mmCIF file of C-alpha atoms in Angstrom:
data_model
loop_
_atom_site.group_PDB
_atom_site.id
_atom_site.type_symbol
_atom_site.label_atom_id
_atom_site.label_comp_id
_atom_site.label_asym_id
_atom_site.label_seq_id
_atom_site.Cartn_x
_atom_site.Cartn_y
_atom_site.Cartn_z
ATOM 1 C CA MET A 13 6.165 33.113 15.568
ATOM 2 C CA GLU A 14 8.231 31.079 18.009
ATOM 3 C CA LYS A 15 11.496 29.632 16.751
ATOM 4 C CA LEU A 16 10.984 26.493 14.664
ATOM 5 C CA VAL A 17 13.408 23.564 14.617
ATOM 6 C CA LEU A 18 12.809 20.525 12.428
ATOM 7 C CA HIS A 19 14.244 17.336 13.896
ATOM 8 C CA GLU A 20 14.645 15.219 10.807
ATOM 9 C CA TYR A 21 16.339 12.722 8.534
ATOM 10 C CA ALA A 22 16.581 14.879 5.436
ATOM 11 C CA ARG A 23 16.047 12.125 2.845
ATOM 12 C CA SER A 24 12.751 11.102 4.470
ATOM 13 C CA GLY A 25 9.717 12.164 2.493
ATOM 14 C CA ASN A 26 7.846 12.766 5.745
ATOM 15 C CA CYS A 27 10.467 15.382 6.696
ATOM 16 C CA TYR A 28 10.451 16.865 3.207
ATOM 17 C CA LYS A 29 6.688 17.499 3.500
ATOM 18 C CA ILE A 30 7.347 19.872 6.385
ATOM 19 C CA ARG A 31 10.165 21.717 4.600
ATOM 20 C CA LEU A 32 7.961 22.040 1.507
ATOM 21 C CA VAL A 33 5.089 23.557 3.499
ATOM 22 C CA ALA A 34 7.523 25.877 5.309
ATOM 23 C CA ALA A 35 8.839 27.031 1.933
ATOM 24 C CA HIS A 36 5.332 27.683 0.602
ATOM 25 C CA VAL A 37 4.233 29.694 3.638
ATOM 26 C CA GLY A 38 7.614 31.416 4.086
ATOM 27 C CA ALA A 39 8.340 30.102 7.591
ATOM 28 C CA PRO A 40 12.059 29.908 8.431
ATOM 29 C CA ILE A 41 13.032 26.607 10.066
ATOM 30 C CA GLU A 42 16.299 25.395 11.544
ATOM 31 C CA ARG A 43 17.163 21.803 10.740
ATOM 32 C CA ARG A 44 18.717 19.156 12.985
ATOM 33 C CA GLU A 45 19.726 15.854 11.362
ATOM 34 C CA TYR A 46 19.456 12.351 12.871
ATOM 35 C CA ASP A 47 20.693 9.178 11.188
ATOM 36 C CA ILE A 48 17.784 6.742 11.416
ATOM 37 C CA LEU A 49 19.972 3.966 9.945
ATOM 38 C CA THR A 50 22.133 4.027 13.104
ATOM 39 C CA GLY A 51 19.249 4.444 15.559
ATOM 40 C CA GLU A 52 19.766 8.089 16.484
ATOM 41 C CA THR A 53 16.011 8.535 17.092
ATOM 42 C CA ARG A 54 15.906 5.609 19.555
ATOM 43 C CA THR A 55 18.453 6.955 22.073
ATOM 44 C CA PRO A 56 17.257 7.607 25.648
ATOM 45 C CA ALA A 57 17.870 11.348 25.131
ATOM 46 C CA PHE A 58 15.720 11.448 21.980
ATOM 47 C CA LEU A 59 12.927 9.378 23.547
ATOM 48 C CA ALA A 60 12.881 11.514 26.697
ATOM 49 C CA GLY A 61 13.284 14.940 25.093
ATOM 50 C CA ILE A 62 12.060 14.876 21.487
ATOM 51 C CA ASN A 63 9.569 12.057 20.809
ATOM 52 C CA ALA A 64 8.701 9.108 23.053
ATOM 53 C CA ASN A 65 7.602 7.283 19.889
ATOM 54 C CA GLY A 66 11.188 7.305 18.566
ATOM 55 C CA ARG A 67 10.399 8.748 15.158
ATOM 56 C CA ILE A 68 11.179 11.742 13.019
ATOM 57 C CA PRO A 69 10.013 14.224 11.870
ATOM 58 C CA VAL A 70 9.330 16.286 14.954
ATOM 59 C CA LEU A 71 8.657 20.002 14.628
ATOM 60 C CA GLN A 72 9.922 21.897 17.658
ATOM 61 C CA ILE A 73 7.999 25.113 18.312
ATOM 62 C CA GLY A 74 9.800 27.044 21.015
ATOM 63 C CA GLU A 75 9.990 24.498 23.815
ATOM 64 C CA ARG A 76 7.104 22.333 22.553
ATOM 65 C CA PHE A 77 7.490 19.265 20.349
ATOM 66 C CA LEU A 78 5.079 18.168 17.629
ATOM 67 C CA PRO A 79 5.648 14.719 16.093
ATOM 68 C CA GLU A 80 3.856 13.401 12.970
ATOM 69 C CA SER A 81 4.306 15.075 9.609
ATOM 70 C CA ALA A 82 0.599 15.756 9.068
ATOM 71 C CA ALA A 83 0.346 17.617 12.365
ATOM 72 C CA ALA A 84 3.447 19.686 11.637
ATOM 73 C CA CYS A 85 2.170 20.576 8.145
ATOM 74 C CA VAL A 86 -1.177 21.722 9.557
ATOM 75 C CA TYR A 87 0.592 23.758 12.245
ATOM 76 C CA LEU A 88 2.758 25.552 9.682
ATOM 77 C CA ALA A 89 -0.061 26.097 7.178
ATOM 78 C CA TYR A 90 -2.697 27.087 9.760
ATOM 79 C CA GLY A 91 -4.816 29.882 8.321
ATOM 80 C CA SER A 92 -3.103 29.744 4.913
ATOM 81 C CA PRO A 93 -4.638 28.854 1.520
ATOM 82 C CA LEU A 94 -2.960 25.418 1.791
ATOM 83 C CA ILE A 95 -5.799 24.405 4.154
ATOM 84 C CA PRO A 96 -9.346 24.729 2.766
ATOM 85 C CA THR A 97 -11.901 26.205 5.149
ATOM 86 C CA ASP A 98 -14.943 24.706 3.442
ATOM 87 C CA ARG A 99 -16.144 21.947 5.747
ATOM 88 C CA PHE A 100 -16.145 19.146 3.178
ATOM 89 C CA ASP A 101 -12.948 20.213 1.439
ATOM 90 C CA HIS A 102 -11.164 20.521 4.783
ATOM 91 C CA ALA A 103 -12.161 16.980 5.753
ATOM 92 C CA ASP A 104 -11.376 15.723 2.245
ATOM 93 C CA MET A 105 -7.843 17.147 2.564
ATOM 94 C CA LEU A 106 -7.412 15.171 5.795
ATOM 95 C CA ARG A 107 -8.843 12.126 4.024
ATOM 96 C CA TRP A 108 -6.023 12.141 1.446
ATOM 97 C CA MET A 109 -3.422 12.815 4.130
ATOM 98 C CA ALA A 110 -4.722 9.785 6.064
ATOM 99 C CA PHE A 111 -4.793 7.683 2.881
ATOM 100 C CA GLU A 112 -1.167 8.602 2.318
ATOM 101 C CA GLN A 113 -0.041 7.571 5.795
ATOM 102 C CA TYR A 114 -2.072 4.356 5.916
ATOM 103 C CA SER A 115 -2.250 2.980 2.365
ATOM 104 C CA HIS A 116 0.618 4.679 0.501
ATOM 105 C CA GLU A 117 3.587 5.450 2.754
ATOM 106 C CA PRO A 118 3.911 1.995 4.404
ATOM 107 C CA ASN A 119 4.297 0.553 0.903
ATOM 108 C CA VAL A 120 5.711 3.154 -1.493
ATOM 109 C CA ALA A 121 8.046 4.762 1.073
ATOM 110 C CA THR A 122 9.052 1.510 2.740
ATOM 111 C CA LEU A 123 10.149 -0.036 -0.568
ATOM 112 C CA ARG A 124 12.218 3.082 -1.298
ATOM 113 C CA PHE A 125 13.808 2.838 2.143
ATOM 114 C CA TRP A 126 14.490 -0.879 1.900
ATOM 115 C CA LEU A 127 15.736 -0.933 -1.697
ATOM 116 C CA ALA A 128 17.502 2.442 -2.062
ATOM 117 C CA PHE A 129 18.702 3.172 1.499
ATOM 118 C CA VAL A 130 19.174 -0.152 3.326
ATOM 119 C CA GLY A 131 19.891 -2.226 0.227
ATOM 120 C CA VAL A 132 18.228 -5.494 -0.703
ATOM 121 C CA ALA A 133 21.249 -7.553 0.423
ATOM 122 C CA ARG A 134 20.931 -6.209 3.963
ATOM 123 C CA LEU A 135 17.197 -6.849 4.389
ATOM 124 C CA THR A 136 16.058 -9.388 6.952
ATOM 125 C CA ASP A 137 14.239 -12.498 5.748
ATOM 126 C CA ALA A 138 11.004 -11.091 7.201
ATOM 127 C CA GLN A 139 11.454 -7.883 5.207
ATOM 128 C CA ARG A 140 12.274 -9.765 2.016
ATOM 129 C CA ASP A 141 9.141 -11.890 2.463
ATOM 130 C CA GLN A 142 7.049 -8.710 2.569
ATOM 131 C CA LEU A 143 8.356 -7.263 -0.714
ATOM 132 C CA PRO A 144 5.629 -8.703 -3.031
ATOM 133 C CA ALA A 145 2.721 -7.682 -0.772
ATOM 134 C CA ARG A 146 4.108 -4.168 -0.279
ATOM 135 C CA ARG A 147 4.739 -3.849 -4.015
ATOM 136 C CA ALA A 148 1.125 -4.825 -4.796
ATOM 137 C CA ALA A 149 -0.279 -2.504 -2.106
ATOM 138 C CA GLY A 150 1.890 0.371 -3.334
ATOM 139 C CA GLU A 151 0.688 -0.146 -6.893
ATOM 140 C CA ALA A 152 -2.918 -0.224 -5.658
ATOM 141 C CA ALA A 153 -2.400 3.108 -3.862
ATOM 142 C CA LEU A 154 -0.941 4.636 -7.020
ATOM 143 C CA ASP A 155 -3.930 3.284 -8.983
ATOM 144 C CA VAL A 156 -6.305 5.090 -6.592
ATOM 145 C CA MET A 157 -4.374 8.331 -7.079
ATOM 146 C CA GLU A 158 -4.269 7.895 -10.859
ATOM 147 C CA ALA A 159 -8.041 7.433 -11.093
ATOM 148 C CA HIS A 160 -8.666 10.493 -8.928
ATOM 149 C CA LEU A 161 -6.251 12.710 -10.891
ATOM 150 C CA ARG A 162 -7.545 11.697 -14.301
ATOM 151 C CA ASP A 163 -9.961 14.641 -14.337
ATOM 152 C CA ARG A 164 -8.469 16.884 -11.659
ATOM 153 C CA ALA A 165 -5.455 19.206 -11.449
ATOM 154 C CA PHE A 166 -5.022 18.715 -7.681
ATOM 155 C CA PHE A 167 -6.461 16.341 -5.078
ATOM 156 C CA VAL A 168 -8.930 18.647 -3.315
ATOM 157 C CA ALA A 169 -10.874 21.796 -4.165
ATOM 158 C CA ASP A 170 -9.132 22.267 -7.534
ATOM 159 C CA ARG A 171 -6.061 23.812 -5.974
ATOM 160 C CA PHE A 172 -2.788 22.969 -4.242
ATOM 161 C CA THR A 173 -3.383 21.951 -0.605
ATOM 162 C CA LEU A 174 -1.679 19.886 2.074
ATOM 163 C CA ALA A 175 -3.216 16.807 0.439
ATOM 164 C CA ASP A 176 -0.918 17.377 -2.543
ATOM 165 C CA VAL A 177 2.079 18.004 -0.294
ATOM 166 C CA ALA A 178 1.470 14.772 1.629
ATOM 167 C CA LEU A 179 1.091 12.648 -1.504
ATOM 168 C CA TYR A 180 3.818 14.325 -3.551
ATOM 169 C CA ALA A 181 6.611 13.664 -1.035
ATOM 170 C CA TYR A 182 6.972 9.918 -1.596
ATOM 171 C CA THR A 183 5.216 9.661 -4.958
ATOM 172 C CA HIS A 184 7.682 11.777 -6.931
ATOM 173 C CA VAL A 185 10.565 9.565 -5.722
ATOM 174 C CA ALA A 186 8.644 6.286 -5.989
ATOM 175 C CA GLY A 187 11.088 5.258 -8.728
ATOM 176 C CA ASP A 188 13.703 4.760 -5.981
ATOM 177 C CA GLY A 189 11.508 1.913 -4.724
ATOM 178 C CA GLY A 190 11.079 0.392 -8.160
ATOM 179 C CA PHE A 191 7.714 1.923 -9.112
ATOM 180 C CA ASP A 192 7.864 3.134 -12.714
ATOM 181 C CA LEU A 193 5.699 6.258 -12.776
ATOM 182 C CA ALA A 194 5.368 6.066 -16.571
ATOM 183 C CA ARG A 195 2.607 3.558 -15.801
ATOM 184 C CA TRP A 196 0.563 6.322 -14.097
ATOM 185 C CA PRO A 197 0.489 9.300 -16.525
ATOM 186 C CA ALA A 198 -1.996 11.425 -14.572
ATOM 187 C CA ILE A 199 0.293 11.156 -11.553
ATOM 188 C CA GLU A 200 3.296 12.147 -13.641
ATOM 189 C CA ALA A 201 1.482 15.221 -14.943
ATOM 190 C CA TRP A 202 0.383 16.158 -11.409
ATOM 191 C CA CYS A 203 3.963 15.778 -10.121
ATOM 192 C CA ALA A 204 5.105 18.207 -12.819
ATOM 193 C CA ARG A 205 2.362 20.670 -11.835
ATOM 194 C CA VAL A 206 3.382 20.547 -8.160
ATOM 195 C CA ALA A 207 7.086 20.990 -8.985
ATOM 196 C CA ALA A 208 6.300 24.024 -11.172
ATOM 197 C CA LEU A 209 4.477 25.957 -8.427
ATOM 198 C CA PRO A 210 6.059 29.199 -7.183
ATOM 199 C CA GLY A 211 7.776 28.534 -3.852
ATOM 200 C CA HIS A 212 8.475 24.873 -4.618
ATOM 201 C CA ILE A 213 11.695 23.320 -3.300
ATOM 202 C CA PRO A 214 13.069 19.861 -4.205
ATOM 203 C CA ILE A 215 13.579 17.065 -1.676
ATOM 204 C CA ASP A 216 17.361 17.546 -1.680
ATOM 205 C CA ALA A 217 17.297 21.303 -1.168
ATOM 206 C CA MET B 8 -27.087 19.324 7.344
ATOM 207 C CA GLU B 9 -27.242 16.941 4.405
ATOM 208 C CA LYS B 10 -28.280 13.369 5.083
ATOM 209 C CA LEU B 11 -25.465 11.287 6.577
ATOM 210 C CA VAL B 12 -24.949 7.579 5.868
ATOM 211 C CA LEU B 13 -22.141 5.622 7.485
ATOM 212 C CA HIS B 14 -20.896 2.757 5.316
ATOM 213 C CA GLU B 15 -19.378 0.505 7.911
ATOM 214 C CA TYR B 16 -18.482 -2.799 9.522
ATOM 215 C CA ALA B 17 -19.964 -2.149 12.943
ATOM 216 C CA ARG B 18 -17.380 -4.057 14.997
ATOM 217 C CA SER B 19 -14.536 -2.017 13.478
ATOM 218 C CA GLY B 20 -13.098 0.531 15.881
ATOM 219 C CA ASN B 21 -12.553 2.915 12.965
ATOM 220 C CA CYS B 22 -16.314 2.872 12.306
ATOM 221 C CA TYR B 23 -17.108 3.212 16.018
ATOM 222 C CA LYS B 24 -15.041 6.437 16.155
ATOM 223 C CA ILE B 25 -17.464 8.048 13.720
ATOM 224 C CA ARG B 26 -20.566 6.846 15.580
ATOM 225 C CA LEU B 27 -19.067 8.104 18.852
ATOM 226 C CA VAL B 28 -18.409 11.568 17.427
ATOM 227 C CA ALA B 29 -21.889 11.644 15.893
ATOM 228 C CA ALA B 30 -23.351 10.801 19.321
ATOM 229 C CA HIS B 31 -21.350 13.551 21.032
ATOM 230 C CA VAL B 32 -22.332 16.220 18.518
ATOM 231 C CA GLY B 33 -25.901 14.975 18.132
ATOM 232 C CA ALA B 34 -25.743 14.241 14.397
ATOM 233 C CA PRO B 35 -28.185 11.553 13.223
ATOM 234 C CA ILE B 36 -26.567 8.999 10.915
ATOM 235 C CA GLU B 37 -27.980 6.106 8.973
ATOM 236 C CA ARG B 38 -25.884 2.958 9.010
ATOM 237 C CA ARG B 39 -25.189 0.498 6.179
ATOM 238 C CA GLU B 40 -23.307 -2.690 7.056
ATOM 239 C CA TYR B 41 -20.680 -4.511 4.936
ATOM 240 C CA ASP B 42 -19.046 -7.809 5.891
ATOM 241 C CA ILE B 43 -15.316 -7.234 5.458
ATOM 242 C CA LEU B 44 -14.650 -10.921 6.176
ATOM 243 C CA THR B 45 -16.413 -11.862 2.931
ATOM 244 C CA GLY B 46 -14.975 -9.009 0.847
ATOM 245 C CA GLU B 47 -18.085 -6.840 0.581
ATOM 246 C CA THR B 48 -15.916 -3.678 0.376
ATOM 247 C CA ARG B 49 -13.928 -5.037 -2.579
ATOM 248 C CA THR B 50 -16.831 -5.550 -4.992
ATOM 249 C CA PRO B 51 -16.806 -3.577 -8.264
ATOM 250 C CA ALA B 52 -19.905 -1.672 -7.101
ATOM 251 C CA PHE B 53 -18.276 -0.639 -3.819
ATOM 252 C CA LEU B 54 -15.002 0.350 -5.506
ATOM 253 C CA ALA B 55 -16.798 2.372 -8.187
ATOM 254 C CA GLY B 56 -19.441 4.018 -6.012
ATOM 255 C CA ILE B 57 -18.259 4.188 -2.386
ATOM 256 C CA ASN B 58 -14.476 4.038 -2.043
ATOM 257 C CA ALA B 59 -11.907 3.180 -4.720
ATOM 258 C CA ASN B 60 -9.552 2.198 -1.890
ATOM 259 C CA GLY B 61 -11.884 -0.665 -0.891
ATOM 260 C CA ARG B 62 -12.125 0.195 2.781
ATOM 261 C CA ILE B 63 -14.660 1.191 5.375
ATOM 262 C CA PRO B 64 -15.594 3.437 7.082
ATOM 263 C CA VAL B 65 -16.904 5.870 4.507
ATOM 264 C CA LEU B 66 -19.141 8.734 5.574
ATOM 265 C CA GLN B 67 -21.628 9.628 2.867
ATOM 266 C CA ILE B 68 -22.743 13.266 2.987
ATOM 267 C CA GLY B 69 -25.603 13.732 0.569
ATOM 268 C CA GLU B 70 -24.094 12.459 -2.690
ATOM 269 C CA ARG B 71 -20.462 12.898 -1.610
ATOM 270 C CA PHE B 72 -18.290 10.190 -0.062
ATOM 271 C CA LEU B 73 -15.636 10.725 2.599
ATOM 272 C CA PRO B 74 -13.357 7.750 3.411
ATOM 273 C CA GLU B 75 -10.924 7.611 6.353
ATOM 274 C CA SER B 76 -12.173 7.743 9.929
ATOM 275 C CA ALA B 77 -10.111 10.801 10.885
ATOM 276 C CA ALA B 78 -11.586 12.828 8.042
ATOM 277 C CA ALA B 79 -15.134 11.776 8.886
ATOM 278 C CA CYS B 80 -14.626 12.631 12.570
ATOM 279 C CA VAL B 81 -13.321 16.100 11.690
ATOM 280 C CA TYR B 82 -16.237 16.640 9.299
ATOM 281 C CA LEU B 83 -18.797 15.747 11.968
ATOM 282 C CA ALA B 84 -17.074 17.693 14.755
ATOM 283 C CA TYR B 85 -16.245 20.755 12.623
ATOM 284 C CA GLY B 86 -16.748 23.881 14.747
ATOM 285 C CA SER B 87 -17.505 21.876 17.906
ATOM 286 C CA PRO B 88 -15.538 21.779 21.199
ATOM 287 C CA LEU B 89 -14.191 18.358 20.134
ATOM 288 C CA ILE B 90 -11.723 20.214 17.875
ATOM 289 C CA PRO B 91 -9.439 22.760 19.588
ATOM 290 C CA THR B 92 -8.999 26.041 17.752
ATOM 291 C CA ASP B 93 -5.699 26.969 19.408
ATOM 292 C CA ARG B 94 -3.069 26.478 16.701
ATOM 293 C CA PHE B 95 -0.787 24.166 18.695
ATOM 294 C CA ASP B 96 -3.591 22.195 20.332
ATOM 295 C CA HIS B 97 -5.302 21.710 16.981
ATOM 296 C CA ALA B 98 -2.105 20.322 15.441
ATOM 297 C CA ASP B 99 -1.427 18.255 18.578
ATOM 298 C CA MET B 100 -4.881 16.662 18.232
ATOM 299 C CA LEU B 101 -4.009 15.664 14.656
ATOM 300 C CA ARG B 102 -0.648 14.376 15.937
ATOM 301 C CA TRP B 103 -2.351 11.859 18.229
ATOM 302 C CA MET B 104 -4.827 10.889 15.513
ATOM 303 C CA ALA B 105 -1.889 10.230 13.154
ATOM 304 C CA PHE B 106 -0.045 8.304 15.870
ATOM 305 C CA GLU B 107 -3.113 6.146 16.299
ATOM 306 C CA GLN B 108 -3.406 5.303 12.614
ATOM 307 C CA TYR B 109 0.309 4.704 12.045
ATOM 308 C CA SER B 110 1.725 3.257 15.278
ATOM 309 C CA HIS B 111 -1.305 1.932 17.185
ATOM 310 C CA GLU B 112 -4.056 0.691 14.868
ATOM 311 C CA PRO B 113 -1.888 -1.503 12.585
ATOM 312 C CA ASN B 114 -0.801 -3.400 15.697
ATOM 313 C CA VAL B 115 -3.469 -3.184 18.418
ATOM 314 C CA ALA B 116 -6.426 -3.348 16.016
ATOM 315 C CA THR B 117 -4.856 -5.889 13.684
ATOM 316 C CA LEU B 118 -4.206 -8.341 16.532
ATOM 317 C CA ARG B 119 -7.821 -7.939 17.663
ATOM 318 C CA PHE B 120 -8.999 -8.624 14.113
ATOM 319 C CA TRP B 121 -6.718 -11.609 13.591
ATOM 320 C CA LEU B 122 -7.233 -13.229 16.987
ATOM 321 C CA ALA B 123 -10.859 -12.387 17.840
ATOM 322 C CA PHE B 124 -12.501 -12.098 14.408
ATOM 323 C CA VAL B 125 -10.552 -14.278 11.937
ATOM 324 C CA GLY B 126 -9.259 -16.757 14.519
ATOM 325 C CA VAL B 127 -5.643 -17.845 14.939
ATOM 326 C CA ALA B 128 -6.294 -21.183 13.196
ATOM 327 C CA ARG B 129 -7.362 -19.391 10.018
ATOM 328 C CA LEU B 130 -4.399 -17.008 9.792
ATOM 329 C CA THR B 131 -1.970 -17.363 6.897
ATOM 330 C CA ASP B 132 1.646 -18.271 7.648
ATOM 331 C CA ALA B 133 2.673 -14.726 6.762
ATOM 332 C CA GLN B 134 0.180 -13.326 9.277
ATOM 333 C CA ARG B 135 1.272 -15.770 11.974
ATOM 334 C CA ASP B 136 4.910 -14.774 11.425
ATOM 335 C CA GLN B 137 3.983 -11.141 12.080
ATOM 336 C CA LEU B 138 2.317 -11.771 15.450
ATOM 337 C CA PRO B 139 5.400 -11.166 17.672
ATOM 338 C CA ALA B 140 6.432 -7.947 15.912
ATOM 339 C CA ARG B 141 2.870 -6.575 15.975
ATOM 340 C CA ARG B 142 2.537 -7.538 19.634
ATOM 341 C CA ALA B 143 5.755 -5.665 20.517
ATOM 342 C CA ALA B 144 4.789 -2.615 18.452
ATOM 343 C CA GLY B 145 1.315 -2.547 20.023
ATOM 344 C CA GLU B 146 2.805 -2.674 23.507
ATOM 345 C CA ALA B 147 5.188 0.135 22.584
ATOM 346 C CA ALA B 148 2.248 2.282 21.409
ATOM 347 C CA LEU B 149 0.403 1.614 24.657
ATOM 348 C CA ASP B 150 3.575 2.552 26.578
ATOM 349 C CA VAL B 151 3.679 5.918 24.770
ATOM 350 C CA MET B 152 0.021 6.534 25.699
ATOM 351 C CA GLU B 153 0.579 5.456 29.316
ATOM 352 C CA ALA B 154 3.490 7.861 29.787
ATOM 353 C CA HIS B 155 1.495 10.733 28.284
ATOM 354 C CA LEU B 156 -1.600 10.045 30.424
ATOM 355 C CA ARG B 157 0.297 9.675 33.690
ATOM 356 C CA ASP B 158 -0.221 13.378 34.481
ATOM 357 C CA ARG B 159 -3.093 14.256 32.153
ATOM 358 C CA ALA B 160 -6.846 13.603 32.128
ATOM 359 C CA PHE B 161 -7.106 13.684 28.302
ATOM 360 C CA PHE B 162 -4.606 13.691 25.437
ATOM 361 C CA VAL B 163 -4.758 17.323 24.343
ATOM 362 C CA ALA B 164 -5.699 20.643 25.934
ATOM 363 C CA ASP B 165 -6.930 19.039 29.187
ATOM 364 C CA ARG B 166 -10.267 18.099 27.678
ATOM 365 C CA PHE B 167 -12.005 15.487 25.560
ATOM 366 C CA THR B 168 -11.170 15.951 21.863
ATOM 367 C CA LEU B 169 -11.021 13.849 18.698
ATOM 368 C CA ALA B 170 -7.594 12.648 19.866
ATOM 369 C CA ASP B 171 -9.317 10.776 22.695
ATOM 370 C CA VAL B 172 -11.991 9.419 20.354
ATOM 371 C CA ALA B 173 -9.368 8.118 17.919
ATOM 372 C CA LEU B 174 -7.295 6.408 20.607
ATOM 373 C CA TYR B 175 -10.197 5.122 22.693
ATOM 374 C CA ALA B 176 -11.815 3.126 19.880
ATOM 375 C CA TYR B 177 -9.259 0.303 19.683
ATOM 376 C CA THR B 178 -7.603 0.772 23.078
ATOM 377 C CA HIS B 179 -10.652 -0.026 25.188
ATOM 378 C CA VAL B 180 -11.088 -3.356 23.353
ATOM 379 C CA ALA B 181 -7.355 -4.140 23.174
ATOM 380 C CA GLY B 182 -8.044 -7.118 25.454
ATOM 381 C CA ASP B 183 -9.668 -8.826 22.438
ATOM 382 C CA GLY B 184 -6.203 -8.865 20.862
ATOM 383 C CA GLY B 185 -4.514 -10.196 23.983
ATOM 384 C CA PHE B 186 -3.283 -6.905 25.466
ATOM 385 C CA ASP B 187 -3.972 -6.910 29.217
ATOM 386 C CA LEU B 188 -4.798 -3.285 30.038
ATOM 387 C CA ALA B 189 -4.117 -3.881 33.757
ATOM 388 C CA ARG B 190 -0.484 -3.358 32.745
ATOM 389 C CA TRP B 191 -1.272 0.257 31.803
ATOM 390 C CA PRO B 192 -3.195 1.813 34.730
ATOM 391 C CA ALA B 193 -3.218 5.398 33.434
ATOM 392 C CA ILE B 194 -4.818 4.113 30.218
ATOM 393 C CA GLU B 195 -7.415 2.162 32.203
ATOM 394 C CA ALA B 196 -8.321 5.273 34.209
ATOM 395 C CA TRP B 197 -8.567 7.351 31.023
ATOM 396 C CA CYS B 198 -10.812 4.728 29.394
ATOM 397 C CA ALA B 199 -13.139 4.950 32.395
ATOM 398 C CA ARG B 200 -13.175 8.771 32.115
ATOM 399 C CA VAL B 201 -14.075 8.634 28.424
ATOM 400 C CA ALA B 202 -16.836 6.061 29.011
ATOM 401 C CA ALA B 203 -18.349 8.213 31.784
ATOM 402 C CA LEU B 204 -18.760 11.324 29.621
ATOM 403 C CA PRO B 205 -22.300 12.535 28.876
ATOM 404 C CA GLY B 206 -23.237 11.479 25.341
ATOM 405 C CA HIS B 207 -20.973 8.414 25.342
ATOM 406 C CA ILE B 208 -22.114 5.297 23.497
ATOM 407 C CA PRO B 209 -20.463 1.846 23.606
ATOM 408 C CA ILE B 210 -18.958 0.129 20.546
ATOM 409 C CA ASP B 211 -21.865 -2.343 20.340
ATOM 410 C CA ALA B 212 -24.612 0.289 20.536
#
């Protein structure tokens, strides 16, 4: 395989997803750190050379650049058991990955970023105004996960797939954003199952 | 193939994506309409039977339900030329689909919904406060697309794929949200290319 470089902000759950998949499939990746709090992914050099959208993570594969965590996870796991080949299960995996990016991450991850990384005292008025709505939407996303996991070990096809990777990344640290996971016991049990898998690495590895 | 039913709000670009893919691959789908303006996707029956996340589109496949437009598009196009099989191109297609849902749709589609469907007079104060930021973020997403299309006919692999479907749906009607596409000529040319493809259907078909 071509040399892999992960352009990342290590504490980001989106970046962790890629490292977790790389660990499970045994792909060695180099890591290059950018401080998103000081705008290091918005410099002209980053926008011109790494990602015109100004975001991490970006997986560099040789001389090619692949933004978006879901795309990088699929690239790394291509042909592995982490991606179901059954037509419905494959699409259902993508369904949970899309749910995570649209209904979960903008709420659960954003509250973690605002409260644990930026700090509530440094939020703008506009951000502070959004706290209640993002809290409610984050809780609703966790409710959807809880209901689904009540009678399942994993999200799709009864085994660990990229759907679990995508949802685990920000869910297991949701406490940083003020979500008390004790309220969602099926999620807590699923988090423990994911963390106990052979090949697992923690977010701060 | 099992019977396909699209649970939708027909004017939604996310629902149109699925109809467009179905047209290109020749899959017959039944359509069932819900009025999102009156909360028809938040009823107990919808949440219990169709999608616990309370959103359309949902593609029903026999007795199984698949939310999220990206997942439904991949299901319908599985094994077709709309999905590249080259490892990088496949991931790059998902990259643009993720970009659309995270950086484009929440801005370009939301402004269309707020301005053309709800009406500016009926927006809440919180929504009205978000207009400038969503406008700027939508323009930034269109700038990223414009730069990419300046020397390409389609987004990935030099041919029409699900990446084009995902981005076309809300881009070609961005004018409804006050984005003047004349500012982005490469996007305008690409929209015309997509609309001229054999098998194409318009959003109001």
